[in-house]
Each structure stands twice: as C-alpha cells, then as structure tokens.
Coordinates of C-alpha atoms in Angstrom, one line a residue:
Chain A
Q1 CA 133.6 -97.7 -45.3
S2 CA 135.1 -97.6 -41.5
V3 CA 136.9 -100.2 -40.2
L4 CA 135.4 -99.8 -37.1
T5 CA 132.3 -100.2 -37.7
Q6 CA 129.7 -98.9 -35.2
P7 CA 125.2 -98.7 -35.7
P8 CA 124.5 -95.1 -37.1
S9 CA 122.2 -94.2 -35.2
V10 CA 120.7 -95.0 -31.3
S11 CA 118.3 -93.8 -29.1
A12 CA 116.7 -93.7 -25.6
A13 CA 114.1 -91.6 -23.2
P14 CA 115.5 -89.3 -20.6
G15 CA 116.5 -90.8 -17.1
Q16 CA 117.5 -94.3 -19.2
K17 CA 120.4 -96.0 -20.4
V18 CA 122.2 -96.7 -24.0
T19 CA 125.1 -98.6 -24.9
I20 CA 126.9 -98.0 -28.6
S21 CA 129.2 -100.9 -29.9
C22 CA 132.7 -100.6 -32.0
S23 CA 133.5 -103.7 -33.9
G24 CA 136.8 -104.1 -34.6
S25 CA 139.6 -106.5 -35.3
S26 CA 142.6 -107.9 -33.8
S27 CA 145.4 -105.5 -35.3
N28 CA 143.4 -102.8 -33.3
I29 CA 140.8 -103.0 -30.8
A30 CA 142.4 -106.4 -29.8
K31 CA 145.6 -105.0 -29.4
N32 CA 145.4 -101.2 -29.1
Y33 CA 143.5 -98.9 -26.5
V34 CA 139.9 -97.7 -27.2
S35 CA 139.0 -93.6 -26.8
W36 CA 135.3 -92.6 -27.2
Y37 CA 134.7 -88.9 -28.2
Q38 CA 131.6 -86.7 -28.0
Q39 CA 131.0 -84.2 -30.7
V40 CA 128.0 -81.7 -30.5
A41 CA 126.8 -80.3 -33.2
G42 CA 129.2 -77.6 -34.9
T43 CA 131.5 -78.3 -32.4
A44 CA 134.8 -80.1 -31.7
P45 CA 134.9 -83.8 -30.6
K46 CA 135.3 -84.0 -26.8
L47 CA 137.0 -87.3 -24.9
L48 CA 134.8 -89.3 -23.1
I49 CA 136.8 -92.4 -22.8
F50 CA 140.5 -92.9 -22.9
G51 CA 142.4 -96.6 -22.5
S52 CA 139.4 -98.1 -22.9
D53 CA 137.8 -97.6 -19.7
E54 CA 138.9 -94.6 -18.1
R55 CA 137.5 -91.5 -18.1
P56 CA 139.4 -87.8 -18.0
S57 CA 138.5 -85.6 -15.3
G58 CA 135.4 -83.7 -15.7
I59 CA 133.4 -86.5 -17.5
P60 CA 130.4 -87.9 -15.2
D61 CA 130.4 -91.2 -13.9
R62 CA 127.1 -91.6 -16.5
F63 CA 129.7 -92.2 -19.0
S64 CA 131.6 -95.8 -19.1
G65 CA 133.6 -97.8 -21.3
S66 CA 134.8 -101.4 -21.6
K67 CA 136.7 -103.7 -24.1
S68 CA 136.2 -107.2 -25.1
G69 CA 138.5 -109.1 -27.6
T70 CA 137.6 -107.5 -30.7
S71 CA 134.9 -105.1 -29.6
A72 CA 134.6 -102.0 -27.1
T73 CA 131.5 -100.4 -25.7
L74 CA 130.2 -97.1 -24.5
G75 CA 127.4 -96.6 -21.6
I76 CA 125.7 -93.9 -21.1
T77 CA 123.4 -93.9 -18.1
G78 CA 120.5 -91.2 -16.7
L79 CA 120.1 -89.9 -20.3
Q80 CA 120.1 -86.2 -20.7
T81 CA 118.5 -83.9 -23.4
G82 CA 122.2 -82.6 -23.4
D83 CA 123.7 -86.0 -24.2
E84 CA 122.6 -85.5 -27.9
A85 CA 125.4 -85.6 -30.2
D86 CA 127.4 -87.6 -32.3
Y87 CA 129.5 -90.4 -31.0
Y88 CA 132.8 -91.9 -32.2
C89 CA 135.0 -94.8 -31.3
E90 CA 138.8 -94.5 -32.0
A91 CA 141.9 -96.5 -31.9
W92 CA 145.2 -97.6 -33.3
D93 CA 145.7 -99.8 -36.1
S94 CA 149.2 -101.8 -35.5
S95 CA 149.0 -103.5 -39.0
L96 CA 148.2 -100.1 -41.0
S97 CA 149.6 -98.1 -38.8
S98 CA 146.9 -95.6 -38.8
V99 CA 144.4 -94.3 -36.4
L100 CA 141.1 -95.5 -37.4
F101 CA 138.1 -94.0 -36.5
G102 CA 134.1 -95.8 -36.1
G103 CA 131.4 -94.3 -38.7
G104 CA 129.8 -92.7 -35.5
T105 CA 126.6 -93.0 -33.8
K106 CA 124.4 -90.5 -34.0
L107 CA 122.4 -90.7 -30.1
T108 CA 119.0 -88.9 -29.9
V109 CA 117.4 -88.5 -26.8
L110 CA 113.5 -88.7 -27.4
Chain B
E1 CA 144.7 -72.5 -20.2
V2 CA 145.7 -75.6 -22.7
Q3 CA 144.9 -74.7 -25.9
L4 CA 145.1 -75.2 -29.7
V5 CA 144.2 -72.5 -32.7
E6 CA 144.0 -73.5 -36.3
S7 CA 144.2 -71.5 -39.0
G8 CA 145.0 -71.4 -42.8
G9 CA 142.1 -73.0 -44.5
G10 CA 139.8 -71.2 -47.6
L11 CA 138.6 -71.8 -50.9
V12 CA 141.4 -73.2 -53.0
Q13 CA 141.2 -74.6 -56.5
P14 CA 141.5 -78.4 -57.4
G15 CA 145.5 -78.8 -58.2
G16 CA 146.3 -76.3 -55.8
S17 CA 148.0 -75.8 -52.3
L18 CA 147.4 -74.6 -48.7
T19 CA 149.1 -75.1 -45.0
L20 CA 147.0 -75.1 -42.3
S21 CA 149.3 -73.7 -39.0
C22 CA 147.7 -74.9 -35.5
A23 CA 149.2 -72.8 -32.5
A24 CA 149.3 -74.4 -29.4
S25 CA 149.3 -72.9 -25.8
G26 CA 149.3 -74.1 -21.9
F27 CA 151.7 -76.9 -23.5
I28 CA 154.7 -77.8 -25.5
V29 CA 154.3 -78.9 -29.2
S30 CA 157.6 -81.0 -28.8
S31 CA 156.5 -83.1 -25.8
Y32 CA 153.5 -84.2 -27.4
E33 CA 152.2 -86.7 -30.3
M34 CA 150.3 -84.5 -32.5
N35 CA 147.9 -85.3 -35.3
W36 CA 145.7 -83.9 -37.6
V37 CA 142.1 -85.1 -38.0
R38 CA 139.4 -84.0 -40.9
Q39 CA 135.7 -84.1 -41.3
A40 CA 134.6 -83.7 -44.6
P41 CA 130.5 -81.9 -44.7
G42 CA 128.0 -84.4 -43.2
R43 CA 130.5 -86.7 -42.8
G44 CA 132.4 -88.7 -39.8
L45 CA 135.8 -88.4 -38.8
E46 CA 139.2 -89.0 -40.7
W47 CA 142.5 -89.1 -39.1
V48 CA 144.9 -87.6 -41.7
S49 CA 148.4 -87.1 -39.9
Y50 CA 150.4 -88.3 -37.2
I51 CA 153.9 -87.0 -36.3
S52 CA 155.3 -88.4 -32.9
S53 CA 157.3 -86.0 -29.6
S54 CA 160.5 -86.4 -31.0
G55 CA 159.5 -85.8 -34.9
G56 CA 161.5 -88.8 -36.2
T57 CA 158.3 -91.1 -36.9
I58 CA 155.3 -89.4 -38.8
Y59 CA 152.2 -91.7 -40.5
H60 CA 149.9 -90.2 -43.2
A61 CA 146.7 -91.9 -44.4
D62 CA 146.1 -93.7 -47.1
S63 CA 144.1 -90.7 -48.8
V64 CA 146.6 -88.2 -48.1
K65 CA 149.8 -90.0 -48.8
G66 CA 152.3 -88.2 -51.3
R67 CA 150.3 -85.2 -51.0
F68 CA 150.2 -83.7 -47.3
T69 CA 153.1 -83.1 -45.5
I70 CA 153.2 -83.2 -41.5
S71 CA 155.3 -80.5 -39.7
R72 CA 156.6 -78.6 -36.4
D73 CA 157.9 -75.3 -35.5
N74 CA 159.4 -76.0 -31.7
A75 CA 160.7 -72.8 -31.5
K76 CA 156.8 -71.1 -32.6
N77 CA 155.0 -74.2 -30.7
S78 CA 153.2 -74.9 -33.7
L79 CA 152.1 -78.2 -35.9
Y80 CA 151.5 -77.7 -39.7
L81 CA 149.5 -79.2 -42.7
Q82 CA 151.2 -78.9 -46.1
M83 CA 148.7 -80.1 -48.3
N84 CA 149.1 -80.2 -52.3
S85 CA 147.7 -81.1 -55.0
L86 CA 144.4 -80.5 -53.7
R87 CA 140.8 -82.1 -54.5
A88 CA 137.5 -81.6 -54.3
E89 CA 137.6 -84.8 -51.4
D90 CA 140.0 -83.0 -49.7
T91 CA 136.8 -80.5 -48.6
A92 CA 135.9 -80.7 -45.1
V93 CA 137.0 -79.0 -42.0
Y94 CA 140.4 -79.7 -40.4
Y95 CA 141.3 -80.1 -37.1
C96 CA 144.4 -80.5 -35.1
A97 CA 144.9 -82.8 -31.8
R98 CA 146.8 -83.8 -28.8
D99 CA 147.8 -87.3 -28.5
A100 CA 148.2 -87.7 -24.9
F101 CA 146.5 -90.1 -22.4
K102 CA 147.1 -94.6 -23.6
D103 CA 146.9 -92.5 -27.3
S104 CA 143.9 -90.6 -26.5
L105 CA 143.0 -87.3 -28.3
D106 CA 142.5 -85.1 -25.1
I107 CA 142.7 -81.7 -26.5
W108 CA 141.0 -80.4 -29.9
G109 CA 141.1 -77.2 -31.5
Q110 CA 138.2 -75.3 -33.2
G111 CA 139.1 -76.4 -37.1
T112 CA 139.8 -74.2 -40.1
M113 CA 137.5 -75.4 -43.2
V114 CA 139.3 -76.4 -46.4
T115 CA 137.2 -76.0 -49.1
V116 CA 138.4 -77.5 -52.9
S117 CA 136.1 -76.1 -55.4
S118 CA 136.8 -74.2 -59.0

C-alpha cells in the first residue's frame, strides 16, 4: 500500500480534460516538491511535471501540475489516444528519508 | 546524448546475489544525485536506493535495507546496485534514474529485469 494515494483509474473521451489526484501527508507533499511521471506500457517512466507545477522542455502545455497542502493534482487537457498510460506522482518524505511513489493511475482515453 | 543504460539483470536463485550496473553517457554521474527504482511485474513503481552527488549520503528503502547497497564508480561514470540475499519479491525491472530538477527523476534507463526463482 502506497503512502501517496492515487485513484487506480480514470477515463475520458478524446479532446476532454482529466485530473488525477495524489494525496499525501505533512511529511511529504506538504513540505516537498511533487513530480509526475507518464509510463506507456513496456517503456520506462518519463518525467512530466517537476517542482509540483513546472514542465520540462518538450512536454506540451496540455499537461499541468498543482499542489495544495497535502495533495497534488495532475491535469491533462485536449486528451489524445496517445495519452493512454499509467501516471505516477512522486515526492520525498522527510520523516522516512525515502522517495515515495503513488500507486499509479491508469488513464483510458475512450 | 544524455543516456543511462542498465545491465546485469538475470535469473538468480533465492538467497543469491547479483550486481546491477548503470552506465551514464552525456553527463557526469558524480555531479548528480542518483537513484534505483524497481517495478515488479504488473505493479507500480517502488523506490529502492539513493546516493548523493558527493557519495556521502545514501538511503535505502526498508524493504531492501541490509541486503542492497548502492555505489558509484566515478572513473567509469557508472552507478551500481549490489543485491544480496535475494527473495522472490525482489523480482522486478530495475531502473536507474538521475535526480535533477527539484528532486525529480529526469533521466531513466531502459531497465534490466531481475528474476528470483528456483
């Protein structure tokens, strides 16, 4: 059981918007940066969001991140079939001295 | 090109040992914090180990503490994971990843599969 909690799955139609939540605690999300990763089946994870709300170069602005208190959210607009993947949140936990990943959310674009 | 390439995975019996390697190109490993992350078949990502850029700070997940050791060879620009007393639950794809902007893992290798089975 992951310390960072994500919904197991979300779905939406092409062109629509979806949000994925990540719930943590005062020792991880509340005081540290959150990152988000996209993992297409059979491939390595890819960094989508760092610093809770910043995008690396090459990541389209359809992807956005936000954080409030002990929760973080990944938003994806203008959904495309190519966005179908597993999405993971990640944060450092200052009490555990550990990197934490959420359990992952499978996005289906209907 | 900035790249990480893992090697050393394979089939090992329970209780056995294995050393994974991660060769970096396009950047200097000793200038960055580095991590190992694993993914069991059909499961999510699980962080395994961290080493600071100086090498002076090392962390391991509780699930591998006392059995796994992360290390680095600056001359070979490579990262390693020494795994001892392997268990069936250590079966996973193991990724090395660079820790760059604001604690994010920006560069990942392609992964190497470790199977622990008799």
